[in-house]
Coordinates of C-alpha atoms and ligand atoms in Angstrom, one line a residue:
M26 CA 29.2 -16.8 -7.7
R27 CA 28.3 -14.3 -10.3
S28 CA 26.6 -15.5 -13.4
A29 CA 24.7 -13.0 -15.5
L30 CA 21.5 -13.5 -17.3
P31 CA 21.9 -10.8 -19.9
L32 CA 18.6 -11.3 -21.6
F33 CA 16.7 -10.8 -18.3
V34 CA 16.0 -7.1 -18.7
T35 CA 15.1 -7.2 -22.4
L36 CA 13.0 -10.3 -22.1
M37 CA 11.0 -9.0 -19.2
L38 CA 10.2 -5.8 -21.0
A39 CA 9.3 -7.6 -24.2
A40 CA 5.8 -8.3 -25.4
P41 CA 4.1 -5.4 -23.8
L42 CA 0.4 -5.3 -24.5
L43 CA -0.3 -3.2 -27.6
A44 CA -1.4 0.2 -26.5
Q45 CA -4.9 -0.2 -27.8
E46 CA -5.3 -3.7 -26.3
A47 CA -4.2 -2.3 -23.0
A48 CA -6.6 0.6 -23.2
D49 CA -9.4 -1.8 -24.1
A50 CA -8.5 -4.0 -21.2
V51 CA -9.4 -1.0 -19.0
A52 CA -12.0 0.6 -21.1
P53 CA -13.8 -2.2 -23.0
E54 CA -16.2 0.1 -24.7
N55 CA -14.8 2.0 -27.5
A56 CA -13.3 5.0 -25.7
T57 CA -12.8 8.2 -27.5
E58 CA -12.4 11.6 -25.7
T59 CA -14.6 11.1 -22.6
G60 CA -16.3 8.2 -24.4
A61 CA -17.9 5.3 -22.7
S62 CA -15.0 4.8 -20.3
G63 CA -14.9 8.5 -19.4
F64 CA -11.2 8.6 -20.2
S65 CA -9.9 11.7 -22.0
E66 CA -7.4 11.6 -24.8
R67 CA -4.6 12.5 -22.4
A68 CA -5.4 9.5 -20.2
M69 CA -5.5 7.2 -23.2
A70 CA -2.1 8.6 -24.3
A71 CA -0.7 8.0 -20.8
L72 CA -2.0 4.4 -20.9
A73 CA -0.3 3.9 -24.3
A74 CA 2.9 5.4 -23.0
R75 CA 2.9 3.1 -20.0
D76 CA 2.3 0.0 -22.1
A77 CA 5.0 1.0 -24.5
G78 CA 7.4 1.1 -21.5
D79 CA 7.8 4.9 -21.7
P80 CA 7.8 7.1 -18.6
V81 CA 5.6 10.2 -18.7
T82 CA 7.4 13.6 -18.4
A83 CA 6.2 17.0 -17.3
Q84 CA 7.5 20.3 -16.0
D85 CA 4.9 21.6 -13.5
W86 CA 2.9 18.9 -11.8
M87 CA 2.1 15.2 -12.0
V88 CA -0.2 12.6 -10.5
A89 CA 0.1 8.8 -10.7
A90 CA -2.6 6.4 -9.3
A91 CA -4.5 3.2 -10.0
N92 CA -7.3 4.3 -12.2
P93 CA -7.4 6.9 -15.1
L94 CA -10.7 8.4 -13.9
A95 CA -9.1 9.1 -10.5
V96 CA -5.9 10.4 -12.0
E97 CA -7.9 12.7 -14.3
A98 CA -9.7 14.2 -11.3
G99 CA -6.4 14.8 -9.6
A100 CA -4.9 16.3 -12.8
D101 CA -7.8 18.7 -13.1
V102 CA -7.2 20.0 -9.6
L103 CA -3.4 20.4 -10.2
E104 CA -4.0 22.1 -13.5
A105 CA -6.3 24.6 -11.7
G106 CA -3.5 25.5 -9.2
G107 CA -4.4 23.0 -6.4
T108 CA -1.9 21.5 -4.2
A109 CA -0.9 17.9 -3.9
A110 CA -3.1 17.6 -0.8
D111 CA -6.1 19.0 -2.8
A112 CA -5.5 16.6 -5.6
M113 CA -5.2 13.6 -3.3
V114 CA -8.7 14.4 -1.9
A115 CA -10.2 14.3 -5.5
V116 CA -8.2 11.2 -6.4
Q117 CA -9.2 9.3 -3.2
A118 CA -12.8 10.2 -3.6
V119 CA -12.9 8.8 -7.1
L120 CA -10.8 5.7 -6.2
G121 CA -13.4 4.8 -3.6
L122 CA -16.0 4.7 -6.3
V123 CA -14.1 3.1 -9.3
E124 CA -11.7 0.8 -7.4
P125 CA -13.9 0.1 -4.3
Q126 CA -12.2 -3.3 -3.8
S127 CA -9.0 -1.6 -2.7
S128 CA -9.6 1.6 -0.8
G129 CA -12.3 4.1 0.2
L130 CA -14.1 6.0 2.9
G131 CA -14.4 2.8 5.0
G132 CA -10.7 2.2 5.2
G133 CA -7.4 3.8 6.3
A134 CA -4.3 5.3 4.8
F135 CA -0.8 6.6 5.5
L136 CA 0.5 9.8 3.9
V137 CA 4.0 11.1 3.5
Y138 CA 4.2 14.8 2.6
Y139 CA 7.0 17.2 1.6
D140 CA 5.9 20.7 2.3
A141 CA 8.0 22.8 -0.1
L142 CA 7.2 26.1 1.5
R143 CA 8.5 25.0 4.9
G144 CA 11.1 22.5 3.5
E145 CA 9.6 19.9 5.9
L146 CA 8.8 16.3 5.5
T147 CA 6.2 14.7 7.7
T148 CA 3.8 11.8 7.9
L149 CA 0.1 11.5 8.7
D150 CA -1.2 8.2 10.2
G151 CA -4.8 7.7 9.1
R152 CA -4.7 4.0 10.1
E153 CA -7.9 2.2 11.2
T154 CA -8.1 1.7 15.0
A155 CA -9.3 -1.2 17.1
P156 CA -12.6 -0.5 18.9
L157 CA -12.4 0.2 22.6
A158 CA -14.6 -2.9 23.2
A159 CA -12.2 -5.2 21.3
T160 CA -10.3 -7.7 23.4
P161 CA -6.9 -9.3 22.6
T162 CA -8.7 -12.6 22.0
L163 CA -11.1 -11.2 19.4
F164 CA -9.8 -13.5 16.7
Q165 CA -9.7 -16.7 18.8
D166 CA -12.2 -19.4 19.2
E167 CA -13.5 -20.6 22.6
T168 CA -10.4 -22.9 23.0
G169 CA -8.0 -20.0 22.4
E170 CA -7.0 -21.1 18.9
P171 CA -6.8 -18.5 16.1
L172 CA -9.8 -18.3 13.8
G173 CA -9.4 -19.2 10.2
F174 CA -8.4 -16.0 8.3
F175 CA -11.6 -15.6 6.3
D176 CA -13.7 -16.6 9.2
A177 CA -12.3 -13.5 10.9
V178 CA -12.4 -11.2 7.8
I179 CA -15.9 -11.6 6.6
G180 CA -18.4 -9.6 8.7
G181 CA -18.3 -7.0 11.5
L182 CA -15.6 -8.5 13.7
S183 CA -12.7 -7.3 11.6
V184 CA -13.9 -3.7 11.1
G185 CA -11.7 -1.0 12.6
T186 CA -12.6 2.7 12.9
P187 CA -12.0 4.1 9.4
G188 CA -9.3 6.8 9.1
T189 CA -9.4 7.8 5.4
P190 CA -12.1 10.5 5.6
A191 CA -10.3 12.2 8.5
L192 CA -7.0 11.9 6.7
M193 CA -8.5 13.6 3.6
E194 CA -9.9 16.4 5.7
D195 CA -6.8 16.8 7.8
S196 CA -4.4 17.0 4.8
H197 CA -6.6 19.5 3.1
R198 CA -6.8 21.6 6.3
R199 CA -3.0 21.6 6.6
W200 CA -1.9 22.0 3.0
G201 CA -5.0 22.6 0.8
R202 CA -5.7 25.7 -1.3
A203 CA -8.7 24.6 -3.3
N204 CA -12.3 24.8 -2.1
W205 CA -13.0 21.5 -0.2
Q206 CA -16.5 21.1 -1.8
S207 CA -15.1 21.3 -5.3
L208 CA -12.7 18.5 -4.7
L209 CA -15.5 16.0 -4.2
D210 CA -17.4 17.1 -7.3
P211 CA -15.8 14.8 -9.8
A212 CA -16.5 11.7 -7.7
I213 CA -20.1 12.9 -7.1
S214 CA -20.7 13.3 -10.8
L215 CA -19.3 9.9 -11.6
A216 CA -21.4 8.3 -8.8
D217 CA -24.5 10.1 -10.0
E218 CA -24.0 9.6 -13.7
G219 CA -22.3 6.3 -13.6
F220 CA -18.8 5.0 -14.6
S221 CA -17.7 2.1 -16.7
V222 CA -16.8 -0.9 -14.5
S223 CA -13.1 -1.6 -15.3
A224 CA -11.7 -5.0 -16.3
R225 CA -9.9 -5.2 -13.0
M226 CA -12.9 -4.4 -10.9
A227 CA -15.1 -6.9 -12.9
D228 CA -12.5 -9.6 -12.4
A229 CA -12.2 -8.9 -8.7
I230 CA -16.0 -9.2 -8.3
A231 CA -16.2 -12.4 -10.3
N232 CA -13.4 -14.0 -8.3
D233 CA -15.0 -13.0 -5.0
A234 CA -18.7 -13.5 -5.9
E235 CA -19.3 -16.1 -3.3
R236 CA -18.1 -13.9 -0.4
L237 CA -19.7 -10.8 -1.8
A238 CA -23.0 -12.7 -1.8
T239 CA -22.8 -13.0 2.0
F240 CA -24.5 -9.7 2.8
P241 CA -27.6 -8.4 1.0
A242 CA -26.5 -4.8 0.5
T243 CA -23.1 -5.9 -0.9
A244 CA -24.7 -8.4 -3.2
A245 CA -27.2 -5.9 -4.4
Y246 CA -24.4 -3.5 -5.5
F247 CA -21.8 -5.9 -6.9
L248 CA -24.0 -8.9 -8.0
P249 CA -27.2 -7.2 -9.3
D250 CA -29.7 -10.0 -10.2
G251 CA -27.3 -12.4 -8.7
A252 CA -24.6 -12.1 -11.4
P253 CA -21.2 -10.3 -11.0
L254 CA -21.1 -6.9 -12.6
A255 CA -19.6 -7.2 -16.0
E256 CA -16.7 -5.1 -17.4
G257 CA -18.1 -2.1 -19.1
T258 CA -21.3 -1.9 -17.1
L259 CA -22.3 1.7 -16.4
L260 CA -22.5 1.7 -12.6
Q261 CA -24.1 4.4 -10.5
N262 CA -23.7 4.7 -6.7
P263 CA -26.3 7.3 -5.5
A264 CA -25.6 6.5 -1.9
Y265 CA -21.9 7.3 -2.3
A266 CA -22.8 10.6 -4.1
D267 CA -25.1 11.5 -1.1
T268 CA -22.3 10.6 1.3
L269 CA -19.9 12.9 -0.5
R270 CA -22.5 15.7 -0.6
A271 CA -22.7 15.3 3.2
M272 CA -18.9 15.6 3.4
Q273 CA -19.1 18.7 1.3
I274 CA -21.3 20.3 4.0
H275 CA -19.9 18.7 7.2
G276 CA -16.4 17.6 6.3
A277 CA -15.2 14.3 7.7
D278 CA -17.7 14.7 10.6
A279 CA -20.3 13.5 8.1
I280 CA -18.7 10.0 8.5
Y281 CA -17.8 10.0 12.2
E282 CA -21.2 11.2 13.6
G283 CA -24.8 11.5 12.5
P284 CA -26.8 9.2 10.2
I285 CA -23.8 7.8 8.1
A286 CA -21.9 6.9 11.3
E287 CA -25.1 5.2 12.6
G288 CA -25.3 3.3 9.4
I289 CA -21.7 2.1 9.7
I290 CA -22.3 0.9 13.3
D291 CA -25.5 -0.7 12.5
T292 CA -23.9 -2.6 9.6
V293 CA -21.0 -3.8 11.7
R294 CA -23.0 -4.8 14.8
S295 CA -25.8 -6.5 12.9
A296 CA -23.6 -8.4 10.5
E297 CA -25.1 -11.9 10.4
G298 CA -22.9 -14.6 11.7
N299 CA -20.0 -12.4 12.6
P300 CA -21.1 -9.1 14.3
G301 CA -18.5 -6.7 15.4
V302 CA -18.0 -4.4 18.4
L303 CA -17.4 -1.0 16.7
S304 CA -19.3 1.8 18.4
L305 CA -20.3 5.4 17.8
R306 CA -17.9 6.3 20.6
D307 CA -15.0 4.8 18.5
L308 CA -16.0 6.8 15.5
A309 CA -16.3 10.1 17.5
A310 CA -12.9 9.5 19.1
Y311 CA -11.0 8.9 15.8
R312 CA -7.9 11.1 15.3
V313 CA -5.3 11.4 12.5
I314 CA -1.8 11.3 14.1
E315 CA 1.1 13.3 12.8
R316 CA 4.4 11.3 13.2
P317 CA 8.0 12.0 12.2
A318 CA 9.1 10.3 9.0
V319 CA 11.4 7.3 9.5
C320 CA 14.4 7.6 7.2
A321 CA 17.2 5.2 6.2
A322 CA 20.4 6.0 4.5
Y323 CA 21.0 4.4 1.1
R324 CA 23.6 5.3 -1.5
G325 CA 23.8 8.9 -0.3
M326 CA 20.1 9.4 -0.2
D327 CA 17.5 9.3 2.7
V328 CA 14.7 6.9 2.0
C329 CA 11.8 8.2 4.1
G330 CA 8.4 6.9 4.9
M331 CA 5.8 5.9 7.4
G332 CA 7.0 4.6 10.8
P333 CA 5.0 2.6 13.3
P334 CA 2.3 1.4 13.2
S335 CA 3.5 0.7 9.7
S336 CA 6.4 -1.6 9.3
G337 CA 6.9 -0.1 5.8
A338 CA 9.6 2.5 6.2
L339 CA 11.5 0.4 8.7
T340 CA 11.6 -2.8 6.7
V341 CA 12.2 -1.1 3.3
G342 CA 14.9 1.0 5.1
Q343 CA 16.5 -2.1 6.7
I344 CA 16.6 -3.9 3.3
L345 CA 18.2 -0.9 1.6
G346 CA 20.5 -0.2 4.5
M347 CA 21.9 -3.7 4.4
V348 CA 22.2 -3.7 0.6
D349 CA 24.0 -0.4 0.9
N350 CA 27.0 -2.5 2.1
F351 CA 27.3 -4.3 -1.2
A352 CA 28.0 -3.4 -4.9
L353 CA 25.2 -4.6 -7.1
E354 CA 25.6 -5.5 -10.8
G355 CA 22.2 -5.6 -12.3
P356 CA 18.8 -7.4 -12.4
G357 CA 20.3 -10.2 -14.5
N358 CA 22.7 -11.2 -11.8
P359 CA 21.3 -13.9 -9.5
D360 CA 23.8 -13.0 -6.8
D361 CA 22.3 -9.5 -6.6
W362 CA 19.0 -11.3 -5.8
R363 CA 20.7 -13.4 -3.2
L364 CA 21.9 -10.2 -1.4
I365 CA 18.5 -8.5 -1.7
G366 CA 16.7 -11.7 -0.7
D367 CA 18.7 -12.4 2.4
A368 CA 18.6 -8.7 3.5
S369 CA 14.9 -8.9 3.1
R370 CA 14.7 -12.1 5.2
L371 CA 16.7 -10.5 8.0
A372 CA 14.5 -7.4 7.9
F373 CA 11.4 -9.5 8.0
A374 CA 12.7 -11.3 11.1
D375 CA 13.1 -8.0 12.9
R376 CA 9.7 -6.9 11.6
G377 CA 8.0 -10.0 13.1
R378 CA 9.7 -9.5 16.4
Y379 CA 9.7 -5.8 17.0
M380 CA 7.3 -3.9 14.8
A381 CA 3.8 -2.8 16.0
D382 CA 2.0 0.3 17.1
S383 CA 4.6 2.1 19.1
D384 CA 2.0 4.1 21.0
F385 CA 1.2 0.8 22.7
V386 CA 4.4 -1.2 22.8
P387 CA 8.0 0.0 23.2
M388 CA 9.9 -0.3 19.9
P389 CA 13.6 0.2 18.9
T390 CA 12.6 2.4 16.0
E391 CA 15.9 4.3 15.6
G392 CA 18.0 1.3 16.3
L393 CA 16.4 -0.7 13.6
V394 CA 17.6 1.6 10.9
D395 CA 20.9 2.6 12.5
P396 CA 23.6 2.1 9.7
A397 CA 26.0 0.5 12.2
Y398 CA 23.3 -2.1 13.1
L399 CA 22.5 -2.7 9.5
E400 CA 26.2 -3.1 8.6
E401 CA 26.4 -5.7 11.3
R402 CA 23.3 -7.5 9.9
A403 CA 24.8 -7.3 6.4
Q404 CA 27.9 -9.0 7.7
L405 CA 25.7 -12.1 8.3
I406 CA 25.1 -12.3 4.6
E407 CA 28.6 -11.7 3.2
G408 CA 30.8 -12.0 6.3
D409 CA 33.0 -14.9 7.1
R410 CA 30.9 -17.8 6.1
L411 CA 31.6 -21.5 5.4
D412 CA 29.3 -21.4 2.5
P413 CA 29.7 -18.1 0.7
G414 CA 27.4 -17.4 -2.2
T415 CA 24.5 -19.4 -0.8
A416 CA 21.3 -18.5 0.9
L417 CA 21.6 -17.9 4.7
P418 CA 20.8 -21.2 6.3
E419 CA 19.1 -19.5 9.3
V420 CA 17.7 -16.1 9.9
A421 CA 16.7 -14.7 13.3
P422 CA 15.8 -11.3 14.6
G423 CA 18.8 -9.2 15.7
N424 CA 19.5 -7.0 18.7
P425 CA 19.1 -3.3 17.6
T426 CA 20.1 -0.6 20.1
W427 CA 17.2 0.0 22.4
D428 CA 16.6 2.1 25.5
H429 CA 13.7 0.1 26.5
A430 CA 14.5 -3.5 26.1
Q431 CA 11.6 -5.9 26.2
L432 CA 11.2 -9.4 25.0
W433 CA 8.6 -10.0 22.3
A434 CA 7.6 -13.2 20.6
D435 CA 7.5 -13.4 16.8
D436 CA 4.3 -12.5 15.0
E437 CA 2.9 -14.4 12.0
S438 CA -0.1 -12.3 11.1
L439 CA -1.2 -12.6 7.5
E440 CA -1.8 -9.8 5.1
F441 CA -3.4 -10.2 1.7
P442 CA -2.9 -7.9 -1.2
S443 CA -5.4 -5.2 -2.1
T444 CA -4.8 -1.6 -1.4
S445 CA -3.8 1.3 -3.7
H446 CA -1.0 3.9 -4.0
I447 CA -1.2 7.6 -5.0
S448 CA 1.9 9.7 -5.8
I449 CA 1.5 13.5 -6.5
V450 CA 3.8 16.4 -7.2
D451 CA 2.2 19.9 -7.5
S452 CA 3.4 23.0 -9.2
Y453 CA 4.6 24.5 -5.9
G454 CA 7.0 21.6 -5.3
N455 CA 5.0 19.8 -2.7
V456 CA 5.3 16.0 -2.9
L457 CA 2.7 13.5 -1.6
S458 CA 3.0 9.7 -1.3
M459 CA 0.0 7.9 0.1
T460 CA -1.0 4.3 0.4
T461 CA -4.6 3.7 1.1
T462 CA -6.5 0.5 1.8
I463 CA -9.5 -1.4 3.1
E464 CA -7.1 -4.4 3.6
N465 CA -8.5 -7.5 1.9
G466 CA -10.0 -7.1 -1.6
F467 CA -13.5 -5.8 -0.7
G468 CA -12.5 -5.5 2.9
S469 CA -15.0 -7.1 5.4
R470 CA -17.5 -7.4 2.4
L471 CA -19.8 -5.2 4.4
M472 CA -21.3 -2.3 2.5
A473 CA -22.3 0.6 4.6
P474 CA -25.5 2.4 3.7
G475 CA -23.4 5.3 2.7
G476 CA -22.3 3.4 -0.4
F477 CA -18.8 2.3 0.6
L478 CA -17.2 -0.9 1.8
L479 CA -16.0 -1.3 5.4
N480 CA -12.4 -2.4 6.1
N481 CA -11.2 -5.7 7.7
E482 CA -8.0 -4.0 8.9
L483 CA -8.2 -5.6 12.4
T484 CA -7.0 -8.8 10.8
D485 CA -3.6 -7.2 10.4
F486 CA -3.2 -7.8 14.1
S487 CA -1.7 -11.1 15.3
F488 CA -4.5 -13.5 16.0
R489 CA -2.4 -14.9 18.8
T490 CA -1.6 -12.8 21.8
H491 CA 1.4 -14.8 23.2
R492 CA 3.8 -17.4 22.1
D493 CA 5.2 -19.7 24.8
G494 CA 4.0 -17.2 27.4
V495 CA 5.8 -14.3 25.7
P496 CA 3.6 -11.4 24.4
I497 CA 3.5 -10.6 20.7
A498 CA 4.0 -6.9 20.0
N499 CA 1.4 -6.8 17.3
R500 CA -1.4 -8.4 19.4
L501 CA -4.8 -6.7 19.4
E502 CA -5.5 -4.2 22.1
P503 CA -8.4 -1.7 22.4
G504 CA -7.6 1.6 20.7
K505 CA -4.4 0.2 19.0
R506 CA -3.6 0.4 15.3
P507 CA -2.7 -2.8 13.5
R508 CA 0.8 -3.2 12.1
S509 CA 0.9 -2.4 8.4
S510 CA 3.3 -3.1 5.5
M511 CA 2.2 0.0 3.6
S512 CA 5.3 1.9 2.5
P513 CA 4.4 5.3 1.1
T514 CA 7.9 6.6 0.4
I515 CA 9.7 9.9 -0.5
V516 CA 13.3 9.6 -1.3
M517 CA 15.3 12.7 -0.3
Q518 CA 18.7 13.9 -1.4
D519 CA 20.5 16.9 0.2
G520 CA 17.2 17.8 1.9
E521 CA 15.2 17.8 -1.3
P522 CA 12.6 15.2 -2.5
I523 CA 13.7 13.2 -5.6
L524 CA 11.2 10.4 -5.7
A525 CA 7.6 9.6 -4.5
I526 CA 6.8 5.9 -4.7
G527 CA 4.6 3.2 -3.1
S528 CA 2.6 0.1 -3.9
P529 CA -0.2 -2.2 -2.8
G530 CA 0.5 -5.9 -2.2
G531 CA 0.2 -6.9 1.4
S532 CA 3.5 -7.6 3.1
R533 CA 5.1 -7.9 -0.4
I534 CA 4.7 -4.1 -0.7
I535 CA 8.0 -3.9 1.1
G536 CA 9.8 -5.9 -1.5
Y537 CA 8.1 -4.2 -4.4
V538 CA 9.1 -0.8 -3.1
A539 CA 12.6 -1.7 -2.1
T540 CA 13.4 -3.4 -5.4
A541 CA 11.9 -0.6 -7.5
I542 CA 14.2 1.8 -5.7
I543 CA 17.2 -0.5 -6.2
A544 CA 16.2 -0.9 -9.9
H545 CA 16.1 2.8 -10.5
Y546 CA 19.0 4.1 -8.5
D547 CA 21.4 1.1 -8.3
W548 CA 20.8 -0.7 -11.6
G549 CA 20.1 2.5 -13.5
L550 CA 16.7 1.4 -15.0
D551 CA 14.5 4.3 -16.1
L552 CA 11.5 4.8 -13.8
Q553 CA 9.0 2.9 -16.0
D554 CA 11.4 0.0 -16.5
A555 CA 12.0 -0.1 -12.7
L556 CA 8.3 -0.5 -12.1
S557 CA 7.8 -3.0 -14.9
L558 CA 10.7 -5.1 -13.8
P559 CA 9.5 -8.7 -13.1
H560 CA 9.3 -9.3 -9.4
A561 CA 11.5 -11.5 -7.3
V562 CA 10.3 -11.1 -3.6
N563 CA 11.6 -12.8 -0.5
R564 CA 9.9 -12.3 2.9
F565 CA 10.4 -15.3 5.1
G566 CA 12.7 -17.5 3.0
T567 CA 10.8 -18.7 0.0
Y568 CA 11.7 -16.7 -3.2
D569 CA 8.6 -15.7 -5.0
L570 CA 9.2 -15.2 -8.7
E571 CA 6.7 -13.5 -11.0
E572 CA 4.9 -16.1 -13.1
G573 CA 5.0 -15.7 -16.9
T574 CA 7.9 -13.3 -16.8
S575 CA 11.6 -13.6 -17.3
A576 CA 12.0 -13.7 -13.5
E577 CA 11.3 -17.4 -13.9
A578 CA 14.8 -17.7 -15.2
L579 CA 16.0 -17.0 -11.7
A580 CA 14.5 -20.2 -10.4
E581 CA 17.4 -22.4 -11.3
P582 CA 20.3 -20.3 -9.9
L583 CA 18.3 -19.4 -6.8
T584 CA 17.4 -23.0 -6.2
A585 CA 21.1 -23.9 -6.5
M586 CA 21.9 -21.3 -3.9
G587 CA 19.5 -23.1 -1.5
Y588 CA 16.3 -21.1 -1.8
E589 CA 12.9 -22.6 -2.1
V590 CA 11.4 -21.0 -5.2
N591 CA 7.7 -20.4 -5.7
I592 CA 6.5 -19.2 -9.2
R593 CA 3.3 -17.2 -8.8
G594 CA 1.4 -14.0 -9.8
L595 CA 2.8 -11.0 -8.1
N596 CA 0.4 -8.2 -8.4
S597 CA 2.1 -4.9 -7.4
G598 CA 0.6 -1.5 -8.2
L599 CA 3.6 0.8 -8.0
H600 CA 3.1 4.4 -8.8
A601 CA 6.1 6.7 -8.8
I602 CA 7.2 10.2 -9.7
A603 CA 10.8 11.3 -9.9
I604 CA 11.7 14.9 -9.4
T605 CA 14.8 15.6 -11.5
P606 CA 16.7 18.7 -12.5
D607 CA 15.1 18.3 -16.0
G608 CA 11.5 18.0 -14.7
L609 CA 9.1 15.3 -13.5
I610 CA 9.1 11.7 -14.6
G611 CA 6.1 9.5 -13.8
A612 CA 5.5 5.8 -14.1
A613 CA 2.6 3.5 -13.4
D614 CA 2.7 -0.3 -12.9
P615 CA 1.6 -2.1 -16.0
R616 CA 0.1 -4.9 -13.8
R617 CA -2.8 -2.6 -12.9
E618 CA -4.9 0.0 -14.6
G619 CA -3.2 3.1 -13.5
I620 CA -1.5 6.0 -15.3
A621 CA 0.8 8.9 -14.6
L622 CA -0.4 12.3 -16.0
G623 CA 1.4 15.6 -15.9
Q624 CA 1.9 18.9 -17.5
Ligands
LIG19 N1 -3.6 -4.2 5.1 C1 -2.4 -4.0 4.4 C2 -1.4 -3.2 5.1 O1 -1.7 -2.4 5.9 O2 -0.2 -3.5 5.0

């Protein structure tokens, strides 16, 4: 059944915010060149371009991330001849200040890097790690039942060893050219002098005020005098500036040992009502792990990203690898969404069964993205069926080729959207795609004395250890890294990078990234339109359609096909850069405050 909705694309792109309205939404005070918001004219122009639906173009370098102040810091590094790794350090340091609800020094990240000089693609795993004293039943009550999600999140129990500081340093050591100290200067200045609280940060604080009030240090920063910080407030963070100054001298060691480390451990272990078990030994033992990129074939390209402990590249790769077996028509065609939705459901079934930290559990990593296996799975969608053109009535994990067969039970761990994505291309041709997180919005809600929030990443583990006596691959174990959905991606063609992309959004990250790639390469949307496309995301069967957009028009045909449809906000934060023969093309998700800047 192929019925088109020809107005879909035009409607969904209609009614963009006026450029000035959009800029005001981010920078409520009247922002002129480095005015109250601190945004330069080029950042304001990039915001305007994004909201007019235009991609940004450049020849030499480009950076796209979730906040204009962070993008500016990265752009200055690139303009001065820094590499993508250098720029990432500056961007991450500022994001930790101006978008503290999403990522920072207390969190973890995955990075995919194309090293132009060596012609090599690799990945760095800076994921948080379970404390050595954590037991598999950490998130169960005395009767062995899983804790309520937020009972586990809020406090010290959910805090894993942070990986982001080590990842920043490791990337700089491998690929940096700029002086390390200088890369932290922009964030230090903003933390000392203050920055304008953005609309998004103010909303996030107001919506979470009750939980942020749990701990005095967190409340003092986000709820001064008991009231949520308002948009436009000039906010300083002297403790964060001091932490970065310590990192200028000692590198990432400043976080993993000494007084800042002691402050982290004290905060976690003395969290009232929910103390955790993280120790100085865990911090001292933390290591970034280099891992080979996981790539899947799609329309003659290789879509490459972060393998286990992330499920990102495998699940994005499975969706695209199944869709590769079908001809798609366009985003207005509900049947395209059926094919994508059922491919996604099949991929999520495999994700729930097989994917976890492969340093702890055997995993059929190669088998999961083997084109022959994905063709077989695609046959379930379009093969000989009694009811063609309808949603698959049942979806179960498959049997990928595996040297190491082991029975796992399905995992149902929850992930909520916060997180942030950074894409960078430098003037040397290096390409970086990094997704960075403290997990839930504001993480564990614990503010370390060093002026940054601590993650709640351990709640990305399954709270249950077994199902019907069968172990769950993503169960918590000491020293293990929780399964992630983060999907920092670099698309390769003929051995060369052609796109860097990624998004926040919990386990919906996978759908956001896969659909944006389909929208750009299969449906032919330009990069900004591909990111702005209203979302339709299917993980476990229910089709989530983005509220208030023309995606709602899919409700009727998808319901008729047999899907349960759920209309809701779908808050992606895609940032992408395409590397084309004519130059660089950048785009930022209009659902967040980010921009792409280039030269
Ligand atoms: N905590 C979000 C993720 O890692 O997928």
